[in-house]
Amino acid sequence: MEGCIFCKIVRKEIPARIAAENSLVLAFYDVNPQAPVHILVIPKEHISSVLEIKENHQEVLSQMILLAKRIAKQEGVDQSGFRLVFNCGADAGQAVDHLHLHLLGKRRLGWPPG
Ligand code: 5GP
Ligand code: ZN
């Protein structure tokens, strides 16, 4: 997608601090972290939100979760705990219309979220 900021990160047109990557998925540090560990895991393919996930996205979705698990270990939050979040739509505060999985950790996270 031409104007999509996360597609630009995938294409390396704008810089991001990469945490991990494979052929389908990219993980990078959030520019405005909401926790000491805050990483975004995205599909390299443009999918605009959870609502646009189709049956044929099963492989990329499982890769996103497996990569998030690997990064949780890498960042040392696998034992202390962490949260994986998809925001979808206005009430959830989705600001970027390219699917992204937030990985948050290294602090006590409140529940329910605000
Ligand atoms: P959302 O609110 O859509 O679930 O989350 C979007 C996230 O993307 C926010 O946490 C925001 O800080 C992050 N973000 C937006 N633009 C950029 C960017 O250009 N680079 C990085 N690394 N993170 C971004
Ligand atoms: Zn995109």
Short mmCIF file of N, CA and C and ligand atoms in Angstrom, two decimals:
data_model
loop_
_atom_site.label_atom_id
_atom_site.label_comp_id
_atom_site.label_asym_id
_atom_site.label_seq_id
_atom_site.Cartn_x
_atom_site.Cartn_y
_atom_site.Cartn_z
N MET A 1 0.85 -1.21 0.00
CA MET A 1 0.00 0.00 0.00
C MET A 1 0.87 1.25 0.00
N GLU A 2 0.63 2.09 -0.95
CA GLU A 2 1.50 3.25 -1.24
C GLU A 2 1.79 4.13 -0.03
N GLY A 3 0.72 4.68 0.58
CA GLY A 3 0.93 5.68 1.63
C GLY A 3 1.03 5.11 3.04
N CYS A 4 0.95 3.81 3.18
CA CYS A 4 0.89 3.19 4.52
C CYS A 4 2.26 3.26 5.20
N ILE A 5 2.28 3.81 6.40
CA ILE A 5 3.54 4.03 7.13
C ILE A 5 4.25 2.70 7.46
N PHE A 6 3.47 1.67 7.80
CA PHE A 6 4.11 0.39 8.14
C PHE A 6 4.61 -0.33 6.88
N CYS A 7 3.90 -0.16 5.75
CA CYS A 7 4.44 -0.69 4.50
C CYS A 7 5.76 0.01 4.16
N LYS A 8 5.86 1.29 4.49
CA LYS A 8 7.12 2.02 4.24
C LYS A 8 8.23 1.48 5.13
N ILE A 9 7.90 1.10 6.35
CA ILE A 9 8.90 0.49 7.24
C ILE A 9 9.33 -0.87 6.66
N VAL A 10 8.37 -1.64 6.16
CA VAL A 10 8.70 -2.94 5.53
C VAL A 10 9.65 -2.73 4.35
N ARG A 11 9.39 -1.69 3.56
CA ARG A 11 10.21 -1.43 2.37
C ARG A 11 11.51 -0.69 2.72
N LYS A 12 11.70 -0.41 4.04
CA LYS A 12 12.90 0.30 4.55
C LYS A 12 12.97 1.73 4.01
N GLU A 13 11.81 2.30 3.66
CA GLU A 13 11.77 3.69 3.18
C GLU A 13 11.79 4.66 4.36
N ILE A 14 11.28 4.20 5.53
CA ILE A 14 11.48 4.98 6.75
C ILE A 14 12.10 4.06 7.79
N PRO A 15 12.97 4.62 8.62
CA PRO A 15 13.74 3.77 9.53
C PRO A 15 12.92 3.27 10.71
N ALA A 16 13.29 2.12 11.20
CA ALA A 16 12.72 1.58 12.44
C ALA A 16 13.78 0.67 13.05
N ARG A 17 13.74 0.57 14.37
CA ARG A 17 14.68 -0.33 15.06
C ARG A 17 14.08 -1.74 15.03
N ILE A 18 14.70 -2.59 14.24
CA ILE A 18 14.16 -3.93 14.01
C ILE A 18 14.50 -4.85 15.19
N ALA A 19 13.50 -5.60 15.65
CA ALA A 19 13.71 -6.57 16.73
C ALA A 19 13.92 -7.97 16.17
N ALA A 20 13.21 -8.29 15.09
CA ALA A 20 13.31 -9.61 14.46
C ALA A 20 12.56 -9.55 13.14
N GLU A 21 12.86 -10.54 12.30
CA GLU A 21 12.27 -10.52 10.95
C GLU A 21 12.33 -11.92 10.36
N ASN A 22 11.34 -12.27 9.57
CA ASN A 22 11.46 -13.44 8.71
C ASN A 22 10.81 -13.10 7.37
N SER A 23 10.59 -14.08 6.53
CA SER A 23 10.12 -13.75 5.18
C SER A 23 8.71 -13.15 5.18
N LEU A 24 7.90 -13.45 6.19
CA LEU A 24 6.51 -13.00 6.20
C LEU A 24 6.23 -11.87 7.19
N VAL A 25 7.09 -11.75 8.20
CA VAL A 25 6.76 -10.91 9.36
C VAL A 25 7.95 -10.02 9.74
N LEU A 26 7.62 -8.80 10.20
CA LEU A 26 8.65 -7.87 10.69
C LEU A 26 8.24 -7.41 12.09
N ALA A 27 9.22 -7.33 12.98
CA ALA A 27 8.98 -6.82 14.34
C ALA A 27 9.93 -5.66 14.59
N PHE A 28 9.38 -4.55 15.10
CA PHE A 28 10.20 -3.37 15.37
C PHE A 28 9.72 -2.67 16.63
N TYR A 29 10.61 -1.89 17.22
CA TYR A 29 10.31 -1.19 18.47
C TYR A 29 9.36 -0.02 18.20
N ASP A 30 8.34 0.10 19.06
CA ASP A 30 7.37 1.20 18.92
C ASP A 30 8.07 2.53 19.18
N VAL A 31 7.76 3.53 18.36
CA VAL A 31 8.40 4.84 18.45
C VAL A 31 7.93 5.60 19.71
N ASN A 32 6.80 5.21 20.25
CA ASN A 32 6.23 5.88 21.43
C ASN A 32 5.84 4.81 22.46
N PRO A 33 6.86 4.20 23.08
CA PRO A 33 6.60 3.01 23.90
C PRO A 33 5.71 3.27 25.11
N GLN A 34 4.78 2.37 25.33
CA GLN A 34 3.85 2.45 26.46
C GLN A 34 4.26 1.52 27.60
N ALA A 35 5.41 0.89 27.46
CA ALA A 35 5.96 0.01 28.49
C ALA A 35 7.45 -0.12 28.17
N PRO A 36 8.27 -0.52 29.15
CA PRO A 36 9.71 -0.66 28.88
C PRO A 36 10.01 -1.56 27.69
N VAL A 37 9.21 -2.58 27.48
CA VAL A 37 9.27 -3.36 26.24
C VAL A 37 7.98 -3.10 25.47
N HIS A 38 8.09 -2.52 24.29
CA HIS A 38 6.90 -2.29 23.44
C HIS A 38 7.35 -2.45 21.98
N ILE A 39 6.96 -3.57 21.44
CA ILE A 39 7.37 -3.96 20.08
C ILE A 39 6.12 -4.23 19.26
N LEU A 40 6.17 -3.88 17.99
CA LEU A 40 5.06 -4.14 17.07
C LEU A 40 5.46 -5.26 16.12
N VAL A 41 4.60 -6.24 15.99
CA VAL A 41 4.83 -7.36 15.07
C VAL A 41 3.82 -7.23 13.95
N ILE A 42 4.31 -7.11 12.72
CA ILE A 42 3.40 -6.85 11.60
C ILE A 42 3.63 -7.85 10.46
N PRO A 43 2.56 -8.10 9.69
CA PRO A 43 2.76 -8.88 8.46
C PRO A 43 3.44 -7.99 7.43
N LYS A 44 4.33 -8.53 6.63
CA LYS A 44 4.96 -7.73 5.56
C LYS A 44 3.93 -7.36 4.49
N GLU A 45 2.95 -8.23 4.33
CA GLU A 45 1.83 -7.94 3.42
C GLU A 45 0.89 -6.95 4.09
N HIS A 46 0.33 -6.01 3.33
CA HIS A 46 -0.62 -5.06 3.90
C HIS A 46 -1.96 -5.74 4.18
N ILE A 47 -2.31 -5.81 5.47
CA ILE A 47 -3.65 -6.24 5.90
C ILE A 47 -4.10 -5.09 6.80
N SER A 48 -5.26 -4.48 6.53
CA SER A 48 -5.54 -3.22 7.22
C SER A 48 -5.97 -3.37 8.67
N SER A 49 -6.62 -4.48 9.01
CA SER A 49 -7.02 -4.67 10.42
C SER A 49 -7.42 -6.11 10.63
N VAL A 50 -7.76 -6.43 11.86
CA VAL A 50 -8.27 -7.78 12.18
C VAL A 50 -9.48 -8.11 11.29
N LEU A 51 -10.28 -7.09 10.96
CA LEU A 51 -11.48 -7.32 10.15
C LEU A 51 -11.15 -7.79 8.74
N GLU A 52 -9.92 -7.55 8.30
CA GLU A 52 -9.52 -7.93 6.94
C GLU A 52 -8.76 -9.25 6.90
N ILE A 53 -8.65 -9.94 8.03
CA ILE A 53 -7.98 -11.23 8.06
C ILE A 53 -8.84 -12.27 7.34
N LYS A 54 -8.19 -13.01 6.43
CA LYS A 54 -8.89 -14.03 5.64
C LYS A 54 -8.31 -15.41 5.96
N GLU A 55 -9.02 -16.44 5.51
CA GLU A 55 -8.58 -17.83 5.74
C GLU A 55 -7.13 -18.05 5.27
N ASN A 56 -6.77 -17.41 4.15
CA ASN A 56 -5.43 -17.66 3.60
C ASN A 56 -4.32 -16.90 4.34
N HIS A 57 -4.67 -16.21 5.45
CA HIS A 57 -3.67 -15.52 6.27
C HIS A 57 -3.21 -16.37 7.46
N GLN A 58 -3.63 -17.62 7.50
CA GLN A 58 -3.32 -18.43 8.68
C GLN A 58 -1.82 -18.56 8.93
N GLU A 59 -1.04 -18.74 7.86
CA GLU A 59 0.41 -18.92 8.02
C GLU A 59 1.05 -17.65 8.59
N VAL A 60 0.70 -16.49 8.03
CA VAL A 60 1.33 -15.25 8.49
C VAL A 60 0.90 -14.94 9.93
N LEU A 61 -0.33 -15.25 10.27
CA LEU A 61 -0.79 -14.98 11.64
C LEU A 61 -0.07 -15.86 12.65
N SER A 62 0.11 -17.12 12.31
CA SER A 62 0.83 -17.99 13.25
C SER A 62 2.29 -17.55 13.34
N GLN A 63 2.87 -17.10 12.24
CA GLN A 63 4.25 -16.59 12.27
C GLN A 63 4.35 -15.35 13.17
N MET A 64 3.33 -14.50 13.15
CA MET A 64 3.35 -13.30 14.00
C MET A 64 3.39 -13.70 15.47
N ILE A 65 2.58 -14.67 15.85
CA ILE A 65 2.52 -15.07 17.26
C ILE A 65 3.79 -15.82 17.66
N LEU A 66 4.29 -16.67 16.77
CA LEU A 66 5.53 -17.40 17.09
C LEU A 66 6.71 -16.43 17.21
N LEU A 67 6.75 -15.41 16.35
CA LEU A 67 7.83 -14.43 16.44
C LEU A 67 7.69 -13.61 17.73
N ALA A 68 6.45 -13.25 18.08
CA ALA A 68 6.23 -12.52 19.34
C ALA A 68 6.73 -13.33 20.53
N LYS A 69 6.48 -14.62 20.52
CA LYS A 69 6.95 -15.48 21.61
C LYS A 69 8.47 -15.48 21.67
N ARG A 70 9.10 -15.57 20.50
CA ARG A 70 10.57 -15.55 20.45
C ARG A 70 11.13 -14.22 20.98
N ILE A 71 10.49 -13.13 20.61
CA ILE A 71 10.95 -11.81 21.06
C ILE A 71 10.73 -11.65 22.56
N ALA A 72 9.62 -12.19 23.08
CA ALA A 72 9.38 -12.13 24.53
C ALA A 72 10.54 -12.77 25.27
N LYS A 73 11.05 -13.88 24.76
CA LYS A 73 12.21 -14.54 25.37
C LYS A 73 13.45 -13.67 25.21
N GLN A 74 13.64 -13.16 23.99
CA GLN A 74 14.78 -12.30 23.67
C GLN A 74 14.83 -11.07 24.59
N GLU A 75 13.66 -10.51 24.90
CA GLU A 75 13.57 -9.30 25.71
C GLU A 75 13.51 -9.61 27.21
N GLY A 76 13.49 -10.90 27.54
CA GLY A 76 13.52 -11.30 28.94
C GLY A 76 12.21 -11.07 29.69
N VAL A 77 11.08 -11.14 28.98
CA VAL A 77 9.79 -10.99 29.66
C VAL A 77 8.98 -12.29 29.66
N ASP A 78 9.57 -13.36 29.17
CA ASP A 78 8.81 -14.62 29.07
C ASP A 78 8.45 -15.15 30.46
N GLN A 79 9.31 -14.93 31.46
CA GLN A 79 9.01 -15.42 32.80
C GLN A 79 8.18 -14.41 33.60
N SER A 80 8.47 -13.12 33.43
CA SER A 80 7.76 -12.07 34.20
C SER A 80 6.35 -11.83 33.67
N GLY A 81 6.14 -12.06 32.38
CA GLY A 81 4.82 -11.87 31.77
C GLY A 81 4.83 -10.74 30.77
N PHE A 82 3.88 -10.82 29.85
CA PHE A 82 3.79 -9.81 28.79
C PHE A 82 2.38 -9.86 28.23
N ARG A 83 2.05 -8.87 27.41
CA ARG A 83 0.71 -8.82 26.81
C ARG A 83 0.83 -8.68 25.30
N LEU A 84 -0.03 -9.38 24.56
CA LEU A 84 -0.13 -9.26 23.11
C LEU A 84 -1.51 -8.65 22.81
N VAL A 85 -1.52 -7.57 22.02
CA VAL A 85 -2.76 -6.82 21.78
C VAL A 85 -2.92 -6.46 20.31
N PHE A 86 -4.12 -6.70 19.77
CA PHE A 86 -4.53 -6.14 18.48
C PHE A 86 -5.58 -5.07 18.78
N ASN A 87 -5.33 -3.82 18.41
CA ASN A 87 -6.39 -2.82 18.46
C ASN A 87 -7.11 -2.84 17.13
N CYS A 88 -8.44 -2.79 17.17
CA CYS A 88 -9.21 -2.81 15.93
C CYS A 88 -10.30 -1.74 15.98
N GLY A 89 -10.15 -0.72 15.13
CA GLY A 89 -11.19 0.29 15.00
C GLY A 89 -11.07 1.42 16.02
N ALA A 90 -12.02 2.35 15.91
CA ALA A 90 -11.94 3.62 16.64
C ALA A 90 -11.97 3.44 18.15
N ASP A 91 -12.90 2.66 18.67
CA ASP A 91 -13.02 2.53 20.13
C ASP A 91 -11.78 1.90 20.74
N ALA A 92 -11.08 1.07 19.98
CA ALA A 92 -9.85 0.45 20.49
C ALA A 92 -8.64 1.36 20.29
N GLY A 93 -8.84 2.46 19.56
CA GLY A 93 -7.74 3.41 19.33
C GLY A 93 -6.78 3.00 18.24
N GLN A 94 -7.24 2.18 17.29
CA GLN A 94 -6.34 1.81 16.18
C GLN A 94 -5.99 3.06 15.38
N ALA A 95 -4.69 3.39 15.34
CA ALA A 95 -4.24 4.61 14.68
C ALA A 95 -3.58 4.34 13.34
N VAL A 96 -3.04 3.13 13.17
CA VAL A 96 -2.36 2.78 11.92
C VAL A 96 -3.12 1.63 11.28
N ASP A 97 -3.57 1.84 10.04
CA ASP A 97 -4.39 0.84 9.36
C ASP A 97 -3.55 -0.19 8.62
N HIS A 98 -2.63 -0.79 9.36
CA HIS A 98 -1.86 -1.95 8.88
C HIS A 98 -1.78 -2.84 10.12
N LEU A 99 -2.30 -4.05 10.00
CA LEU A 99 -2.38 -4.97 11.14
C LEU A 99 -1.08 -4.98 11.93
N HIS A 100 -1.19 -4.86 13.26
CA HIS A 100 0.01 -4.92 14.11
C HIS A 100 -0.36 -5.51 15.45
N LEU A 101 0.53 -6.35 15.92
CA LEU A 101 0.38 -7.00 17.21
C LEU A 101 1.33 -6.30 18.17
N HIS A 102 0.76 -5.67 19.23
CA HIS A 102 1.61 -5.03 20.24
C HIS A 102 2.12 -6.09 21.21
N LEU A 103 3.41 -6.05 21.49
CA LEU A 103 3.99 -6.87 22.56
C LEU A 103 4.45 -5.90 23.64
N LEU A 104 3.83 -5.99 24.82
CA LEU A 104 4.12 -5.06 25.92
C LEU A 104 4.59 -5.83 27.14
N GLY A 105 5.62 -5.29 27.81
CA GLY A 105 6.07 -5.97 29.02
C GLY A 105 7.11 -5.18 29.78
N LYS A 106 7.61 -5.83 30.81
CA LYS A 106 8.62 -5.30 31.74
C LYS A 106 8.04 -4.24 32.68
N ARG A 107 6.74 -4.24 32.83
CA ARG A 107 6.10 -3.51 33.92
C ARG A 107 4.77 -4.20 34.20
N ARG A 108 4.21 -3.91 35.38
CA ARG A 108 2.89 -4.47 35.71
C ARG A 108 1.84 -3.78 34.83
N LEU A 109 1.10 -4.54 34.05
CA LEU A 109 0.11 -3.98 33.13
C LEU A 109 -1.27 -4.04 33.78
N GLY A 110 -1.99 -2.93 33.74
CA GLY A 110 -3.31 -2.88 34.37
C GLY A 110 -4.35 -3.68 33.59
N TRP A 111 -5.35 -4.14 34.31
CA TRP A 111 -6.49 -4.82 33.70
C TRP A 111 -7.74 -4.44 34.45
N PRO A 112 -8.85 -4.04 33.80
CA PRO A 112 -8.99 -3.93 32.36
C PRO A 112 -8.18 -2.76 31.81
N PRO A 113 -7.78 -2.84 30.50
CA PRO A 113 -7.04 -1.73 29.90
C PRO A 113 -7.94 -0.50 29.80
N GLY A 114 -7.32 0.67 29.78
CA GLY A 114 -8.09 1.93 29.76
C GLY A 114 -8.77 2.15 28.44
P1 5GP B 1 -2.44 1.45 17.30
O1 5GP B 1 -2.90 2.56 18.19
O2 5GP B 1 -2.81 1.67 15.85
O3 5GP B 1 -2.81 0.09 17.80
O4 5GP B 1 -0.86 1.48 17.41
C1 5GP B 1 -0.03 2.11 16.47
C2 5GP B 1 1.34 2.15 17.11
O5 5GP B 1 2.28 2.46 16.10
C3 5GP B 1 1.48 3.21 18.21
O6 5GP B 1 1.88 2.58 19.41
C4 5GP B 1 2.54 4.15 17.65
O7 5GP B 1 3.40 4.64 18.65
C5 5GP B 1 3.27 3.29 16.64
N1 5GP B 1 3.85 4.00 15.53
C6 5GP B 1 3.20 4.88 14.71
N2 5GP B 1 4.03 5.33 13.76
C7 5GP B 1 5.23 4.70 13.96
C8 5GP B 1 6.48 4.77 13.28
O8 5GP B 1 6.66 5.49 12.30
N3 5GP B 1 7.48 4.00 13.77
C9 5GP B 1 7.31 3.20 14.85
N4 5GP B 1 8.38 2.48 15.25
N5 5GP B 1 6.14 3.10 15.52
C10 5GP B 1 5.10 3.86 15.08
ZN ZN B 2 0.57 -1.28 5.07
#
